[in-house]
């Protein structure tokens, strides 16, 4: 039979000066039913003895959970009862032998509506789980900007709610206006080594940035893979996260073909061959390529031009040509880009053409005009002559 056994206590005769032996005792719980009407228990017939009281399970099951008092008194052989001795004990809630399952959860914002009155959270039927409240946008729309509290609590299968956990969050509906990009820092990496780097300003602030990669000066290698690293810098001086893009530095003629003809057309020489003229403007694909023209646009022209200083001045002149972008003029006066080179030639007669001496070139500049083309401006200071002829000759290297 199941029973509850309390600790052993020492029992003494109620008559301190008497030699009478103990003759019995009684116990009761919470209330004193009156002397001699409690539940009896036996005691060895001695002046003092130790005894234990066993409370049957049936009586314990009738008690509510919580703290209770056990009362005990004894009597001697003369039937004299001693005083009541009280001992406290606690009856705990019955617990299952397995872990408790979670059965419900709820959340609320700011004001606690009371246990069980929040917005329900579906929970898995398992001993352990996680509660992740999905707060709908409609619940946030009515909240003012600023800090708020999200409350969360869960309940087990016995109906016991756990403690409330609070988490703070912030709402800010003010528009986010990022600062303008002032410049871009870039690096070009090949085989793990940096081959070029520079800072390029955005002009005007916030506009797109064109990275000038100059053939022959940026360490690029034809047909080799390269990695471009770009870091934006805003108007406050803050540096953004680095972005990366891989690219292969291709020969200009290859890149021009890929830009204007699809894969099928590039295999058809009647469309993409050097001598073909798909836009019927009188310029072959080879000529269109050399001057960065669109082979599909018959109105696209090379647009060469010249200006001469007013009479009586130095007599210097400025030549302008449309050419592929991304090149530079070398010390020999030749413009080079990728696998192409361009030489300005001259003669005082319509006869043999000779390259313009580098000593005649007083300056040059390059202006990007989009779609892979640029405008080359070359300032010349030739010696005086009654007349002089110039032309630009492009050729593949």
Short mmCIF file of C-alpha atoms in Angstrom, two decimals:
data_model
loop_
_atom_site.label_atom_id
_atom_site.label_comp_id
_atom_site.label_asym_id
_atom_site.label_seq_id
_atom_site.Cartn_x
_atom_site.Cartn_y
_atom_site.Cartn_z
CA UNK A 1 0.00 0.00 0.00
CA UNK A 2 1.31 3.42 -0.89
CA UNK A 3 1.86 5.77 2.03
CA UNK A 4 3.64 8.96 3.02
CA UNK A 5 6.15 8.63 5.86
CA UNK A 6 7.24 11.70 7.81
CA UNK A 7 10.50 12.09 9.71
CA UNK A 8 10.88 10.38 13.09
CA UNK A 9 10.34 12.61 16.12
CA UNK A 10 11.24 12.10 19.78
CA UNK A 11 8.24 11.73 22.11
CA UNK A 12 8.43 12.39 25.88
CA UNK A 13 6.05 11.68 28.70
CA UNK A 14 3.79 14.63 29.43
CA UNK A 15 4.73 14.40 33.13
CA UNK A 16 8.32 15.46 33.36
CA UNK A 17 8.75 14.30 36.99
CA UNK A 18 6.81 11.10 36.44
CA UNK A 19 8.32 7.79 35.68
CA UNK A 20 5.13 6.65 33.87
CA UNK A 21 5.73 5.12 30.50
CA UNK A 22 4.27 6.46 27.23
CA UNK A 23 1.16 4.61 26.25
CA UNK A 24 0.14 5.95 22.83
CA UNK A 25 -0.38 8.96 20.59
CA UNK A 26 -2.57 10.53 17.94
CA UNK A 27 -2.13 12.76 14.87
CA UNK A 28 -4.27 15.02 12.77
CA UNK A 29 -3.82 17.46 9.89
CA UNK A 30 -4.53 21.22 9.91
CA UNK A 31 -7.34 21.30 12.49
CA UNK A 32 -7.31 19.77 16.04
CA UNK A 33 -10.34 17.43 16.27
CA UNK A 34 -10.11 17.33 20.07
CA UNK A 35 -8.03 15.35 22.58
CA UNK A 36 -8.35 11.62 22.03
CA UNK A 37 -10.23 11.90 18.71
CA UNK A 38 -7.27 12.02 16.32
CA UNK A 39 -5.78 9.10 14.43
CA UNK A 40 -3.98 6.82 16.93
CA UNK A 41 -0.49 5.43 16.56
CA UNK A 42 1.41 3.01 18.83
CA UNK A 43 4.41 3.86 21.01
CA UNK A 44 6.74 1.44 22.80
CA UNK A 45 5.97 1.46 26.61
CA UNK A 46 9.01 3.45 27.71
CA UNK A 47 9.47 6.88 29.39
CA UNK A 48 10.77 8.25 26.06
CA UNK A 49 10.75 6.77 22.58
CA UNK A 50 11.13 7.59 18.94
CA UNK A 51 8.22 7.05 16.60
CA UNK A 52 7.20 7.81 13.03
CA UNK A 53 3.77 8.68 11.70
CA UNK A 54 2.60 7.23 8.36
CA UNK A 55 -0.08 9.17 6.49
CA UNK A 56 -2.04 7.00 4.06
CA UNK A 57 -2.16 7.99 0.41
CA UNK A 58 -5.94 8.25 0.50
CA UNK A 59 -5.74 11.05 3.07
CA UNK A 60 -2.95 12.90 1.23
CA UNK A 61 -4.96 12.82 -2.01
CA UNK A 62 -7.79 14.69 -0.29
CA UNK A 63 -5.48 17.58 0.58
CA UNK A 64 -5.06 20.59 -1.66
CA UNK A 65 -1.64 21.37 -3.05
CA UNK A 66 0.31 23.71 -0.81
CA UNK A 67 1.42 23.97 2.84
CA UNK A 68 -0.30 22.04 5.71
CA UNK A 69 0.23 21.37 9.43
CA UNK A 70 0.64 17.95 11.06
CA UNK A 71 -0.38 17.88 14.74
CA UNK A 72 0.92 15.15 17.14
CA UNK A 73 0.33 14.53 20.86
CA UNK A 74 1.02 11.61 23.17
CA UNK A 75 -0.31 10.23 26.49
CA UNK A 76 1.16 8.16 29.31
CA UNK A 77 -0.09 5.10 31.14
CA UNK A 78 -2.07 7.38 33.50
CA UNK A 79 -4.00 8.61 30.44
CA UNK A 80 -2.54 12.08 30.79
CA UNK A 81 -2.18 13.86 27.36
CA UNK A 82 0.68 16.14 26.56
CA UNK A 83 0.59 19.35 24.44
CA UNK A 84 0.22 19.33 20.62
CA UNK A 85 3.38 19.52 18.57
CA UNK A 86 2.93 20.99 15.08
CA UNK A 87 5.06 20.27 12.06
CA UNK A 88 4.63 21.90 8.66
CA UNK A 89 4.82 20.04 5.33
CA UNK A 90 4.16 20.86 1.67
CA UNK A 91 2.13 18.93 -0.88
CA UNK A 92 3.45 19.56 -4.39
CA UNK A 93 1.46 19.38 -7.63
CA UNK A 94 1.53 15.95 -9.21
CA UNK A 95 3.93 15.92 -12.17
CA UNK A 96 3.89 13.48 -15.07
CA UNK A 97 6.91 11.27 -15.51
CA UNK A 98 7.48 12.59 -19.09
CA UNK A 99 8.36 16.21 -20.01
CA UNK A 100 5.39 18.51 -20.26
CA UNK A 101 4.16 19.39 -23.71
CA UNK A 102 3.68 22.98 -24.79
CA UNK A 103 0.06 23.65 -25.69
CA UNK A 104 -0.39 27.35 -26.43
CA UNK A 105 1.31 30.69 -26.74
CA UNK A 106 0.29 34.33 -27.07
CA UNK A 107 1.74 37.74 -27.81
CA UNK A 108 0.79 41.35 -27.24
CA UNK A 109 2.26 44.80 -27.86
CA UNK A 110 2.85 47.38 -25.11
CA UNK A 111 -0.19 46.79 -22.83
CA UNK A 112 -0.63 43.30 -21.30
CA UNK A 113 -4.29 42.29 -21.86
CA UNK A 114 -4.06 39.60 -19.18
CA UNK A 115 -2.99 35.96 -19.18
CA UNK A 116 -4.83 34.07 -21.91
CA UNK A 117 -6.17 37.20 -23.60
CA UNK A 118 -3.31 37.89 -26.03
CA UNK A 119 -3.06 36.96 -29.71
CA UNK A 120 -2.63 33.20 -30.06
CA UNK A 121 0.57 31.63 -31.42
CA UNK A 122 0.40 28.13 -32.98
CA UNK A 123 2.81 25.79 -31.20
CA UNK A 124 4.04 22.29 -32.10
CA UNK A 125 2.84 19.47 -29.85
CA UNK A 126 6.20 18.50 -28.38
CA UNK A 127 8.07 18.64 -25.09
CA UNK A 128 10.19 21.46 -26.44
CA UNK A 129 9.53 24.03 -29.13
CA UNK A 130 9.95 27.62 -30.15
CA UNK A 131 7.36 30.35 -30.28
CA UNK A 132 7.82 32.87 -33.09
CA UNK A 133 5.03 35.42 -33.22
CA UNK A 134 4.16 36.55 -36.74
CA UNK A 135 3.10 40.12 -36.09
CA UNK A 136 0.96 41.29 -39.06
CA UNK A 137 1.55 44.69 -40.64
CA UNK A 138 -1.96 45.71 -39.57
CA UNK A 139 -0.89 45.43 -35.92
CA UNK A 140 2.05 47.76 -36.55
CA UNK A 141 0.25 50.32 -38.70
CA UNK A 142 -1.61 51.73 -35.73
CA UNK A 143 1.52 52.22 -33.63
CA UNK A 144 3.24 55.57 -33.33
CA UNK A 145 6.88 55.98 -34.29
CA UNK A 146 9.21 55.24 -31.40
CA UNK A 147 10.00 52.38 -29.04
CA UNK A 148 7.49 49.63 -28.18
CA UNK A 149 7.40 46.32 -26.27
CA UNK A 150 6.49 42.91 -27.65
CA UNK A 151 5.29 40.50 -24.94
CA UNK A 152 5.41 36.70 -25.31
CA UNK A 153 4.38 33.82 -23.04
CA UNK A 154 3.57 30.12 -23.45
CA UNK A 155 1.46 27.53 -21.62
CA UNK A 156 2.01 23.83 -20.89
CA UNK A 157 -0.48 20.99 -21.17
CA UNK A 158 -1.49 21.36 -17.52
CA UNK A 159 -2.62 24.91 -18.21
CA UNK A 160 0.30 26.58 -16.45
CA UNK A 161 1.48 29.80 -18.11
CA UNK A 162 5.14 30.67 -18.06
CA UNK A 163 6.55 34.07 -17.26
CA UNK A 164 6.09 36.91 -19.76
CA UNK A 165 9.13 37.85 -21.83
CA UNK A 166 9.36 41.37 -23.19
CA UNK A 167 11.42 42.52 -26.14
CA UNK A 168 11.81 46.09 -27.31
CA UNK A 169 11.55 47.23 -30.94
CA UNK A 170 11.61 50.59 -32.69
CA UNK A 171 9.42 52.02 -35.46
CA UNK A 172 10.70 54.82 -37.65
CA UNK A 173 8.64 55.75 -40.72
CA UNK A 174 10.70 58.77 -41.70
CA UNK A 175 11.92 58.48 -45.30
CA UNK A 176 15.43 57.19 -45.75
CA UNK A 177 17.44 59.55 -47.92
CA UNK A 178 20.90 58.11 -48.43
CA UNK A 179 23.71 60.59 -48.97
CA UNK A 180 24.95 61.11 -52.50
CA UNK A 181 27.88 59.13 -53.82
CA UNK A 182 30.83 61.50 -54.10
CA UNK A 183 33.42 59.15 -55.53
CA UNK A 184 34.34 55.56 -56.24
CA UNK A 185 37.55 53.82 -55.28
CA UNK A 186 38.43 50.95 -57.57
CA UNK A 187 41.13 48.32 -57.90
CA UNK A 188 41.83 45.92 -60.75
CA UNK A 189 43.33 42.61 -59.69
CA UNK A 190 44.89 39.93 -61.89
CA UNK A 191 46.37 36.68 -60.59
CA UNK A 192 45.99 37.97 -57.03
CA UNK A 193 48.01 41.14 -57.63
CA UNK A 194 46.75 44.70 -58.02
CA UNK A 195 47.49 46.03 -61.51
CA UNK A 196 45.56 49.32 -61.33
CA UNK A 197 43.76 51.53 -58.79
CA UNK A 198 42.34 55.04 -58.59
CA UNK A 199 39.64 57.27 -57.09
CA UNK A 200 37.03 58.57 -59.54
CA UNK A 201 34.82 61.50 -58.54
CA UNK A 202 31.10 61.52 -59.37
CA UNK A 203 30.29 64.70 -61.25
CA UNK A 204 27.73 65.91 -60.43
CA UNK A 205 27.45 64.32 -56.99
CA UNK A 206 25.17 61.27 -56.99
CA UNK A 207 25.47 60.64 -60.72
CA UNK A 208 26.77 57.48 -62.30
CA UNK A 209 30.53 56.99 -62.32
CA UNK A 210 32.53 55.89 -65.33
CA UNK A 211 35.76 54.11 -64.50
CA UNK A 212 38.45 55.11 -67.02
CA UNK A 213 40.53 52.05 -67.79
CA UNK A 214 43.29 53.07 -70.18
CA UNK A 215 44.87 50.51 -72.44
CA UNK A 216 48.59 50.24 -71.88
CA UNK A 217 48.44 52.19 -68.61
CA UNK A 218 46.12 50.12 -66.42
CA UNK A 219 48.11 46.91 -66.38
CA UNK A 220 45.48 45.00 -68.33
CA UNK A 221 46.42 41.87 -70.24
CA UNK A 222 44.50 40.84 -73.33
CA UNK A 223 42.33 37.72 -72.99
CA UNK A 224 43.25 37.34 -69.30
CA UNK A 225 40.70 37.19 -66.45
CA UNK A 226 40.60 40.25 -64.16
CA UNK A 227 38.72 41.18 -61.00
CA UNK A 228 37.28 44.66 -60.45
CA UNK A 229 36.75 45.85 -56.86
CA UNK A 230 34.59 48.96 -56.36
CA UNK A 231 34.04 50.83 -53.07
CA UNK A 232 31.57 53.77 -53.07
CA UNK A 233 32.29 56.79 -50.85
CA UNK A 234 29.38 59.08 -49.93
CA UNK A 235 29.23 62.81 -49.23
CA UNK A 236 29.85 62.22 -45.49
CA UNK A 237 33.08 60.35 -46.20
CA UNK A 238 31.62 56.97 -45.27
CA UNK A 239 32.90 54.03 -47.30
CA UNK A 240 30.40 51.46 -48.50
CA UNK A 241 30.80 47.72 -48.90
CA UNK A 242 33.10 46.52 -51.63
CA UNK A 243 31.47 45.08 -54.74
CA UNK A 244 33.27 42.73 -57.11
CA UNK A 245 32.89 41.86 -60.78
CA UNK A 246 35.06 39.62 -62.91
CA UNK A 247 35.82 40.45 -66.51
CA UNK A 248 38.11 39.43 -69.33
CA UNK A 249 39.98 42.17 -71.12
CA UNK A 250 39.19 41.44 -74.76
CA UNK A 251 40.68 42.78 -77.97
CA UNK A 252 38.62 45.76 -79.12
CA UNK A 253 37.66 44.17 -82.44
CA UNK A 254 36.33 41.07 -80.62
CA UNK A 255 34.36 43.18 -78.14
CA UNK A 256 32.96 45.31 -81.01
CA UNK A 257 31.73 42.23 -82.87
CA UNK A 258 30.07 40.80 -79.73
CA UNK A 259 28.39 44.15 -79.03
CA UNK A 260 26.76 44.42 -82.49
CA UNK A 261 26.27 40.84 -83.73
CA UNK A 262 24.78 37.79 -82.05
CA UNK A 263 26.52 34.42 -82.04
CA UNK A 264 24.76 33.22 -85.19
CA UNK A 265 25.57 36.44 -87.07
CA UNK A 266 29.24 36.31 -86.03
CA UNK A 267 29.57 32.99 -87.82
CA UNK A 268 28.07 34.46 -91.03
CA UNK A 269 30.74 36.49 -92.84
CA UNK A 270 28.15 37.98 -95.19
CA UNK A 271 26.79 39.85 -92.16
CA UNK A 272 29.75 40.30 -89.80
CA UNK A 273 32.78 39.89 -92.07
CA UNK A 274 35.30 42.74 -92.45
CA UNK A 275 34.07 43.64 -95.96
CA UNK A 276 30.33 43.31 -95.18
CA UNK A 277 28.16 46.44 -94.96
CA UNK A 278 24.89 45.48 -93.16
CA UNK A 279 23.59 49.09 -92.90
CA UNK A 280 24.47 49.89 -96.57
CA UNK A 281 26.12 53.23 -95.70
CA UNK A 282 29.21 52.63 -97.84
CA UNK A 283 31.43 51.80 -94.83
CA UNK A 284 32.59 48.24 -94.33
CA UNK A 285 32.45 46.54 -90.95
CA UNK A 286 36.23 46.97 -90.72
CA UNK A 287 35.90 50.75 -91.15
CA UNK A 288 32.94 50.93 -88.76
CA UNK A 289 34.97 49.02 -86.16
CA UNK A 290 38.04 51.25 -86.53
CA UNK A 291 35.96 54.37 -85.81
CA UNK A 292 33.69 52.82 -83.16
CA UNK A 293 30.60 53.19 -85.34
CA UNK A 294 27.34 51.23 -85.25
CA UNK A 295 27.19 48.86 -88.25
CA UNK A 296 23.39 48.81 -87.94
CA UNK A 297 22.99 52.60 -88.23
CA UNK A 298 23.54 54.13 -91.67
CA UNK A 299 23.51 57.63 -90.21
CA UNK A 300 26.43 57.03 -87.89
CA UNK A 301 29.50 58.91 -89.19
CA UNK A 302 33.15 59.18 -88.19
CA UNK A 303 32.86 62.98 -87.81
CA UNK A 304 36.42 64.14 -88.28
CA UNK A 305 37.13 67.88 -88.07
CA UNK A 306 39.80 70.55 -87.77
CA UNK A 307 40.10 74.10 -86.42
CA UNK A 308 42.94 76.56 -87.06
CA UNK A 309 44.01 79.44 -84.86
CA UNK A 310 43.04 82.87 -86.27
CA UNK A 311 45.42 84.43 -88.83
CA UNK A 312 48.25 86.38 -87.30
CA UNK A 313 48.50 84.06 -84.28
CA UNK A 314 50.57 80.95 -83.79
CA UNK A 315 48.94 79.14 -86.65
CA UNK A 316 48.42 76.04 -84.49
CA UNK A 317 45.54 73.74 -85.32
CA UNK A 318 43.38 71.22 -83.51
CA UNK A 319 42.27 67.93 -85.05
CA UNK A 320 39.29 65.93 -83.83
CA UNK A 321 38.52 62.27 -84.57
CA UNK A 322 36.01 59.67 -83.43
CA UNK A 323 37.88 56.59 -82.22
CA UNK A 324 37.39 53.64 -79.81
CA UNK A 325 37.52 54.70 -76.16
CA UNK A 326 40.00 53.56 -73.53
CA UNK A 327 43.29 54.34 -75.22
CA UNK A 328 46.07 56.89 -74.86
CA UNK A 329 48.56 58.80 -76.98
CA UNK A 330 52.13 57.62 -76.57
CA UNK A 331 55.33 59.62 -76.75
CA UNK A 332 55.52 58.71 -80.43
CA UNK A 333 52.20 60.47 -81.09
CA UNK A 334 50.33 57.21 -81.83
CA UNK A 335 46.95 56.52 -80.16
CA UNK A 336 46.67 52.91 -79.02
CA UNK A 337 43.76 50.95 -77.61
CA UNK A 338 43.62 47.20 -77.14
CA UNK A 339 44.85 45.62 -80.41
CA UNK A 340 44.38 48.75 -82.55
CA UNK A 341 46.64 51.73 -83.21
CA UNK A 342 45.86 55.06 -84.87
CA UNK A 343 48.41 57.31 -86.51
CA UNK A 344 47.82 60.87 -87.70
CA UNK A 345 49.62 61.33 -91.02
CA UNK A 346 50.38 64.50 -92.93
CA UNK A 347 51.92 65.89 -96.09
CA UNK A 348 52.19 69.26 -97.74
CA UNK A 349 51.22 67.62 -101.04
CA UNK A 350 48.80 64.87 -101.99
CA UNK A 351 51.60 62.41 -102.18
CA UNK A 352 53.26 60.02 -99.72
CA UNK A 353 51.87 60.33 -96.18
CA UNK A 354 54.22 60.58 -93.24
CA UNK A 355 53.35 60.21 -89.52
CA UNK A 356 53.00 63.53 -87.69
CA UNK A 357 56.22 63.99 -85.68
CA UNK A 358 55.64 63.71 -81.95
CA UNK A 359 57.35 67.09 -81.54
CA UNK A 360 54.42 68.73 -83.36
CA UNK A 361 51.90 67.46 -80.76
CA UNK A 362 51.47 70.11 -78.06
CA UNK A 363 48.63 68.34 -76.28
CA UNK A 364 45.78 65.89 -76.57
CA UNK A 365 42.58 64.96 -74.73
CA UNK A 366 40.01 62.19 -74.87
CA UNK A 367 36.26 62.62 -74.25
CA UNK A 368 34.04 59.57 -73.86
CA UNK A 369 30.91 59.83 -76.04
CA UNK A 370 29.33 56.49 -75.07
CA UNK A 371 28.86 53.09 -76.68
CA UNK A 372 32.60 52.39 -76.61
CA UNK A 373 33.51 55.52 -78.58
CA UNK A 374 35.53 58.61 -77.69
CA UNK A 375 36.45 61.94 -79.27
CA UNK A 376 40.20 62.42 -79.65
CA UNK A 377 41.35 66.04 -79.68
CA UNK A 378 44.94 66.55 -80.79
CA UNK A 379 46.64 69.98 -80.68
CA UNK A 380 49.39 70.40 -83.30
CA UNK A 381 52.03 73.09 -83.83
CA UNK A 382 53.47 72.27 -87.28
CA UNK A 383 56.03 74.45 -89.03
CA UNK A 384 54.61 77.05 -91.44
CA UNK A 385 53.55 75.77 -94.85
CA UNK A 386 51.28 77.11 -97.62
CA UNK A 387 49.05 74.11 -97.21
CA UNK A 388 49.07 70.84 -95.31
CA UNK A 389 46.96 67.67 -95.46
CA UNK A 390 46.13 65.33 -92.57
CA UNK A 391 44.39 61.99 -92.24
CA UNK A 392 43.92 59.36 -89.51
CA UNK A 393 44.94 55.81 -90.25
CA UNK A 394 43.79 52.95 -88.04
CA UNK A 395 45.16 49.44 -88.18
CA UNK A 396 45.06 46.23 -86.21
CA UNK A 397 48.21 45.18 -84.38
#
